[in-house]
Amino acid sequence: MNIHEYQAKELLRQYKVATPDGRVAESAEDARQITKEFGGQSVVKAQIHAGGRGKGGGVKFATDPDKAAELFKQMSGMTLVTKQTGAEGRKVHTVFISNPVDIERELYLAFLVDRASSRVTLMASTEGGVEIEEVAEKTPEKIIRVIVDPALGLSGFQARQIAFGLGLSGDSFKKAVTFLNNLYRLFVEKDCAMVEVNPLVITKQGEVIALDAKIGFDDNALFRHPDVLAYRDLNEEAAEEIEASKFNLNFIKLDGTIGCMVNGAGLAMGTMDIIKYHGGSPANFLDVGGGATEEAVKNAFRIILQDHAVKGVMVNIFGGIMRCDIVANGIVNAAKEIGIAVPVVVRLEGTNVEEGKKILADSGLNLIVAKDLKDAAEKIVAATK
Ligand code: GDP
Ligand code: MN
């Protein structure tokens, strides 16, 4: 789960990580008022779960309170397109007003879980403010990394190594070390998957401040962080994913045309691979899990059919704990209720497979039954071409 910049900054403050003063504005008048409190100037920032807002027009400087009110009106409700949103952009529901700071240098900082070493890794660079992917590509030597030993935590020498690598000295150096230690504590205690501060700013006064912050959490740990879960913003999630989570189904939106209903993550991967292998491309996959009920299967099928990108559906279920007749009934009921306008290929295998196939055949519905996985992939790709 990801959260907004203003929420991330609330967490940073809880952990005594320095960040500029800022508040969400509820109205243009509010934006004007907050800007007055900040001494007459502010930075008006659109809150969406995507970066690159600055270049896309989602971060603007207000030279006076009236201008802040005007920018608020411009930004709230606008569809913001940035490098990270895709062409369709994201609608801005929340506008954050930040107290401006005098920037001396913009740096980059991120804690993330490195899969190769299975450890929390701290990445930093003197090239802040710009996209880090670009730095990684063109000047990889400008990215410094330390890998944190989970038993020791971020050690003093590692924090100093980063601060030194960022070219800091004196007071800023000490402040950066404290900043890193506090941020690491937040990362671990809140079960984060990623904390990115870009830019980390050194002000003209030598302060070390998080000017922007992006935090992603490990979904599997959210149950123990009700405070974080309260930050969830459904506006930022695909409608189908929200609908699926209501029924304890895992729905992942992708950008192809074939909807996939499967059980188990491994089978999801296998299904997507074989669709790709045969020249198709998945629009989504919905994992109904191990012991899904007929009702869950029905909901799953309905959710897939509601995805407008879906030009055909491939059902690939291995009946272990799950019985194939239950799957078949779920599909048939969903199809009868909603109607199916796209080709549906079903591949069932395992417990009660014959009953399952019979239910599909007797349904009178136009379902294509496949004899094996390869056959299913070929049929759905052919039917959607
Ligand atoms: P992003 O583009 O979505 O990553 O949004 P950021 O919050 O990182 O803002 C983009 C850029 O706007 C930063 O890199 C800064 O250069 C600039 N910016 C943001 N806030 C301030 C501020 O308070 N003062 C100044 N001078 N520049 C700011
Ligand atoms: Mn940024």
CSV table of C-alpha atoms in Angstrom, one decimal, residues 261 294 297 301 313-317 323-336 340 344-349 351-371 376:
chain,number,residue,atom,x,y,z
A,261,MET,CA,-9.1,-16.4,-13.3
A,294,GLU,CA,-19.0,-20.9,-5.3
A,297,VAL,CA,-15.9,-17.7,-7.8
A,301,PHE,CA,-15.8,-13.9,-12.6
A,313,VAL,CA,-11.3,-14.7,-20.3
A,314,MET,CA,-9.1,-17.7,-19.5
A,315,VAL,CA,-10.0,-19.7,-16.5
A,316,ASN,CA,-7.3,-21.9,-15.3
A,317,ILE,CA,-8.1,-23.7,-12.1
A,323,ARG,CA,-13.4,-28.7,-6.3
A,324,CYS,CA,-13.9,-28.2,-10.1
A,325,ASP,CA,-17.7,-28.6,-9.8
A,326,ILE,CA,-17.8,-25.6,-7.5
A,327,VAL,CA,-15.7,-23.6,-9.9
A,328,ALA,CA,-18.0,-24.6,-12.8
A,329,ASN,CA,-21.1,-23.6,-10.9
A,330,GLY,CA,-19.6,-20.3,-9.9
A,331,ILE,CA,-18.8,-19.5,-13.6
A,332,VAL,CA,-22.2,-20.6,-14.9
A,333,ASN,CA,-24.1,-18.6,-12.3
A,334,ALA,CA,-22.0,-15.5,-12.9
A,335,ALA,CA,-22.4,-15.9,-16.7
A,336,LYS,CA,-26.2,-16.4,-16.4
A,340,ILE,CA,-20.9,-12.9,-21.3
A,344,VAL,CA,-14.4,-17.6,-22.3
A,345,VAL,CA,-11.9,-20.5,-22.3
A,346,VAL,CA,-12.0,-22.8,-19.3
A,347,ARG,CA,-9.4,-25.3,-18.3
A,348,LEU,CA,-10.1,-27.4,-15.3
A,349,GLU,CA,-8.0,-30.1,-13.8
A,351,THR,CA,-10.9,-33.0,-8.1
A,352,ASN,CA,-14.3,-33.6,-9.6
A,353,VAL,CA,-13.1,-32.4,-13.0
A,354,GLU,CA,-15.6,-34.6,-14.9
A,355,GLU,CA,-18.6,-33.1,-12.9
A,356,GLY,CA,-17.1,-29.7,-13.6
A,357,LYS,CA,-16.9,-30.2,-17.3
A,358,LYS,CA,-20.4,-31.6,-17.4
A,359,ILE,CA,-21.8,-28.5,-15.6
A,360,LEU,CA,-20.1,-26.3,-18.2
A,361,ALA,CA,-21.3,-28.4,-21.1
A,362,ASP,CA,-24.9,-28.6,-19.8
A,363,SER,CA,-25.1,-24.9,-19.1
A,364,GLY,CA,-26.1,-24.0,-22.6
A,365,LEU,CA,-23.6,-21.1,-22.4
A,366,ASN,CA,-21.0,-20.5,-25.0
A,367,LEU,CA,-18.0,-21.6,-23.0
A,368,ILE,CA,-14.9,-23.1,-24.7
A,369,VAL,CA,-13.6,-26.0,-22.7
A,370,ALA,CA,-9.9,-26.7,-23.2
A,371,LYS,CA,-8.2,-30.0,-22.8
A,376,ALA,CA,-6.4,-23.2,-23.4
